[in-house]
mmCIF file of C-alpha atoms in Angstrom:
data_model
loop_
_atom_site.group_PDB
_atom_site.id
_atom_site.type_symbol
_atom_site.label_atom_id
_atom_site.label_comp_id
_atom_site.label_asym_id
_atom_site.label_seq_id
_atom_site.Cartn_x
_atom_site.Cartn_y
_atom_site.Cartn_z
ATOM 1 C CA GLY A 73 1.613 -50.643 62.343
ATOM 2 C CA ARG A 74 1.127 -48.964 65.702
ATOM 3 C CA LEU A 75 -1.753 -46.842 64.399
ATOM 4 C CA TYR A 76 -3.635 -49.942 63.271
ATOM 5 C CA LYS A 77 -2.704 -52.007 66.330
ATOM 6 C CA ASN A 78 -4.333 -49.245 68.399
ATOM 7 C CA TYR A 79 -7.428 -49.067 66.170
ATOM 8 C CA GLY A 80 -6.641 -45.624 64.797
ATOM 9 C CA ARG A 81 -5.357 -43.981 67.998
ATOM 10 C CA TRP A 82 -2.020 -42.191 67.982
ATOM 11 C CA ASN A 83 -0.612 -40.716 71.187
ATOM 12 C CA GLY A 84 -4.059 -40.556 72.766
ATOM 13 C CA GLN A 85 -5.767 -38.976 69.772
ATOM 14 C CA GLN A 86 -8.183 -40.793 67.443
ATOM 15 C CA ILE A 87 -6.688 -40.247 63.953
ATOM 16 C CA LEU A 88 -8.672 -42.897 62.050
ATOM 17 C CA ASP A 89 -12.196 -44.092 62.710
ATOM 18 C CA SER A 90 -11.870 -47.228 64.841
ATOM 19 C CA SER A 91 -14.724 -48.979 63.024
ATOM 20 C CA TYR A 92 -12.919 -48.447 59.713
ATOM 21 C CA VAL A 93 -9.736 -49.945 61.140
ATOM 22 C CA ALA A 94 -11.665 -52.916 62.569
ATOM 23 C CA ARG A 95 -13.289 -53.556 59.219
ATOM 24 C CA SER A 96 -10.038 -53.237 57.279
ATOM 25 C CA ILE A 97 -8.367 -56.047 59.234
ATOM 26 C CA LYS A 98 -11.191 -58.542 58.726
ATOM 27 C CA PRO A 99 -11.668 -60.702 55.605
ATOM 28 C CA ARG A 100 -13.064 -58.630 52.741
ATOM 29 C CA PHE A 101 -14.223 -61.473 50.491
ATOM 30 C CA GLU A 102 -15.580 -64.846 51.534
ATOM 31 C CA GLU A 103 -13.577 -66.573 48.797
ATOM 32 C CA SER A 104 -10.329 -64.821 49.909
ATOM 33 C CA PRO A 105 -10.237 -64.954 53.717
ATOM 34 C CA GLN A 106 -6.536 -64.098 53.712
ATOM 35 C CA TYR A 107 -7.141 -60.532 52.524
ATOM 36 C CA GLY A 108 -8.806 -57.566 54.226
ATOM 37 C CA TYR A 109 -8.978 -53.964 53.048
ATOM 38 C CA GLY A 110 -5.319 -53.367 52.238
ATOM 39 C CA PHE A 111 -4.018 -55.904 54.757
ATOM 40 C CA TRP A 112 -3.105 -59.533 54.488
ATOM 41 C CA LEU A 113 -4.579 -61.699 57.251
ATOM 42 C CA SER A 114 -3.335 -64.910 58.807
ATOM 43 C CA GLU A 115 -2.612 -66.657 62.068
ATOM 44 C CA TYR A 116 0.488 -67.943 63.787
ATOM 45 C CA LYS A 117 0.170 -70.506 66.591
ATOM 46 C CA ASP A 118 -3.540 -69.678 67.033
ATOM 47 C CA LYS A 119 -2.850 -65.927 67.151
ATOM 48 C CA ASP A 120 -4.514 -63.763 64.526
ATOM 49 C CA PHE A 121 -2.302 -61.211 62.846
ATOM 50 C CA PHE A 122 -2.400 -58.832 59.921
ATOM 51 C CA TYR A 123 0.336 -57.383 57.797
ATOM 52 C CA MET A 124 1.348 -55.135 54.937
ATOM 53 C CA ARG A 125 3.877 -56.255 52.361
ATOM 54 C CA GLY A 126 5.861 -54.069 49.986
ATOM 55 C CA ILE A 127 7.116 -54.808 46.490
ATOM 56 C CA LEU A 128 10.697 -55.258 47.692
ATOM 57 C CA GLY A 129 9.833 -57.653 50.520
ATOM 58 C CA GLN A 130 9.181 -55.024 53.178
ATOM 59 C CA TYR A 131 6.825 -56.076 55.954
ATOM 60 C CA VAL A 132 4.865 -54.505 58.766
ATOM 61 C CA ILE A 133 3.425 -57.405 60.777
ATOM 62 C CA ILE A 134 1.035 -56.718 63.647
ATOM 63 C CA ILE A 135 0.181 -59.394 66.239
ATOM 64 C CA PRO A 136 -2.223 -57.579 68.570
ATOM 65 C CA GLU A 137 -2.564 -60.397 71.119
ATOM 66 C CA ASP A 138 1.119 -60.054 72.034
ATOM 67 C CA ASN A 139 1.320 -56.281 71.480
ATOM 68 C CA LEU A 140 3.908 -57.040 68.811
ATOM 69 C CA ILE A 141 4.849 -55.133 65.671
ATOM 70 C CA ILE A 142 7.516 -56.591 63.409
ATOM 71 C CA LEU A 143 9.126 -54.404 60.766
ATOM 72 C CA ARG A 144 11.292 -55.723 57.983
ATOM 73 C CA LEU A 145 13.004 -53.464 55.496
ATOM 74 C CA GLY A 146 13.329 -55.274 52.191
ATOM 75 C CA ARG A 147 15.589 -55.510 49.213
ATOM 76 C CA LYS A 148 14.217 -58.551 47.428
ATOM 77 C CA LEU A 149 10.724 -59.954 47.119
ATOM 78 C CA ILE A 150 10.392 -63.651 47.905
ATOM 79 C CA LYS A 151 7.429 -64.877 45.906
ATOM 80 C CA LYS A 152 4.923 -67.413 47.122
ATOM 81 C CA GLU A 153 4.067 -70.561 45.229
ATOM 82 C CA ASP A 154 0.615 -70.906 43.666
ATOM 83 C CA ASP A 155 -0.516 -73.298 46.394
ATOM 84 C CA GLN A 156 0.589 -70.968 49.221
ATOM 85 C CA GLU A 157 -1.605 -68.262 50.745
ATOM 86 C CA HIS A 158 1.401 -66.280 51.996
ATOM 87 C CA SER A 159 5.040 -65.944 51.127
ATOM 88 C CA PRO A 160 7.158 -68.472 53.069
ATOM 89 C CA ASP A 161 9.505 -65.816 54.455
ATOM 90 C CA LEU A 162 6.627 -64.197 56.390
ATOM 91 C CA PHE A 163 6.520 -66.923 59.021
ATOM 92 C CA ARG A 164 10.323 -67.010 59.262
ATOM 93 C CA TYR A 165 10.329 -63.353 60.356
ATOM 94 C CA ILE A 166 7.627 -64.012 62.937
ATOM 95 C CA GLU A 167 9.451 -67.048 64.325
ATOM 96 C CA GLU A 168 12.712 -65.119 64.591
ATOM 97 C CA ALA A 169 10.993 -62.212 66.366
ATOM 98 C CA TYR A 170 9.551 -64.581 68.967
ATOM 99 C CA LYS A 171 12.981 -66.197 69.432
ATOM 100 C CA MET A 172 14.479 -62.761 70.108
ATOM 101 C CA LEU A 173 11.760 -62.032 72.651
ATOM 102 C CA GLU A 174 12.446 -65.335 74.457
ATOM 103 C CA THR A 175 16.095 -64.415 75.003
ATOM 104 C CA GLN A 176 15.246 -61.169 76.782
#
Protein backbone atom coordinates (compact mmCIF):
# COMPACT_ATOMS: atom_id res chain seq x y z
CA GLY A 1 0.00 0.00 0.00
CA ARG A 2 2.76 2.43 0.90
CA LEU A 3 4.68 1.68 -2.30
CA TYR A 4 1.65 2.57 -4.42
CA LYS A 5 0.63 5.55 -2.28
CA ASN A 6 4.12 6.94 -2.97
CA TYR A 7 3.94 6.19 -6.71
CA GLY A 8 6.59 3.48 -6.62
CA ARG A 9 9.03 5.10 -4.17
CA TRP A 10 10.25 3.15 -1.17
CA ASN A 11 12.52 4.79 1.40
CA GLY A 12 13.65 7.41 -1.10
CA GLN A 13 14.35 4.97 -3.91
CA GLN A 14 12.19 4.58 -7.03
CA ILE A 15 11.33 0.84 -7.11
CA LEU A 16 8.48 0.95 -9.65
CA ASP A 17 8.05 3.31 -12.57
CA SER A 18 5.79 6.12 -11.34
CA SER A 19 3.93 6.32 -14.66
CA TYR A 20 3.07 2.61 -14.37
CA VAL A 21 1.74 3.13 -10.86
CA ALA A 22 -0.30 6.16 -11.98
CA ARG A 23 -1.81 4.18 -14.82
CA SER A 24 -2.59 1.16 -12.65
CA ILE A 25 -4.77 3.18 -10.27
CA LYS A 26 -6.90 4.74 -13.01
CA PRO A 27 -9.90 3.06 -14.68
CA ARG A 28 -8.75 0.42 -17.17
CA PHE A 29 -12.00 -0.01 -19.09
CA GLU A 30 -14.62 2.61 -19.84
CA GLU A 31 -17.41 0.13 -19.10
CA SER A 32 -15.83 -0.81 -15.72
CA PRO A 33 -14.69 2.43 -14.07
CA GLN A 34 -14.38 0.68 -10.71
CA TYR A 35 -11.37 -1.38 -11.82
CA GLY A 36 -7.81 -0.35 -12.70
CA TYR A 37 -4.83 -2.58 -13.40
CA GLY A 38 -5.02 -4.90 -10.41
CA PHE A 39 -6.71 -2.36 -8.14
CA TRP A 40 -10.31 -1.63 -7.35
CA LEU A 41 -11.21 2.06 -7.52
CA SER A 42 -13.85 4.06 -5.69
CA GLU A 43 -14.48 7.17 -3.67
CA TYR A 44 -15.50 7.89 -0.11
CA LYS A 45 -16.91 11.32 0.79
CA ASP A 46 -15.50 12.83 -2.42
CA LYS A 47 -12.06 11.31 -1.82
CA ASP A 48 -10.70 8.95 -4.45
CA PHE A 49 -9.18 5.75 -3.17
CA PHE A 50 -7.93 2.45 -4.50
CA TYR A 51 -7.65 -0.94 -2.90
CA MET A 52 -6.64 -4.56 -3.19
CA ARG A 53 -8.88 -7.33 -1.91
CA GLY A 54 -7.90 -10.90 -1.12
CA ILE A 55 -9.93 -14.09 -1.39
CA LEU A 56 -10.42 -14.29 2.38
CA GLY A 57 -11.59 -10.70 2.79
CA GLN A 58 -8.16 -9.13 3.24
CA TYR A 59 -7.90 -5.49 2.24
CA VAL A 60 -5.23 -2.91 1.58
CA ILE A 61 -7.07 0.40 1.14
CA ILE A 62 -5.15 3.52 0.12
CA ILE A 63 -6.67 7.01 0.45
CA PRO A 64 -3.88 9.27 -0.82
CA GLU A 65 -5.60 12.58 -0.04
CA ASP A 66 -5.46 11.80 3.69
CA ASN A 67 -2.15 9.90 3.58
CA LEU A 68 -4.10 6.90 4.86
CA ILE A 69 -3.50 3.19 4.40
CA ILE A 70 -5.97 0.76 5.93
CA LEU A 71 -5.02 -2.90 6.28
CA ARG A 72 -7.47 -5.62 7.14
CA LEU A 73 -6.43 -9.21 7.64
CA GLY A 74 -9.27 -11.49 6.62
CA ARG A 75 -10.78 -14.81 7.47
CA LYS A 76 -14.04 -14.70 5.55
CA LEU A 77 -14.99 -13.10 2.26
CA ILE A 78 -18.13 -10.97 2.35
CA LYS A 79 -19.56 -11.08 -1.15
CA LYS A 80 -21.19 -8.16 -2.89
CA GLU A 81 -24.65 -8.30 -4.39
CA ASP A 82 -25.04 -8.17 -8.17
CA ASP A 83 -26.21 -4.55 -8.04
CA GLN A 84 -23.23 -3.42 -5.92
CA GLU A 85 -19.91 -2.25 -7.35
CA HIS A 86 -18.03 -3.07 -4.13
CA SER A 87 -18.49 -5.34 -1.17
CA PRO A 88 -20.47 -3.60 1.60
CA ASP A 89 -17.84 -4.29 4.26
CA LEU A 90 -15.30 -2.12 2.39
CA PHE A 91 -16.95 1.14 3.42
CA ARG A 92 -17.44 -0.10 6.99
CA TYR A 93 -13.67 -0.49 7.38
CA ILE A 94 -13.06 2.98 5.98
CA GLU A 95 -15.67 4.55 8.27
CA GLU A 96 -14.21 2.81 11.32
CA ALA A 97 -10.67 3.94 10.42
CA TYR A 98 -11.82 7.56 10.21
CA LYS A 99 -13.62 7.21 13.56
CA MET A 100 -10.39 5.96 15.14
CA LEU A 101 -8.50 8.91 13.69
CA GLU A 102 -11.06 11.37 15.11
CA THR A 103 -10.50 10.08 18.65
CA GLN A 104 -6.76 10.75 18.54
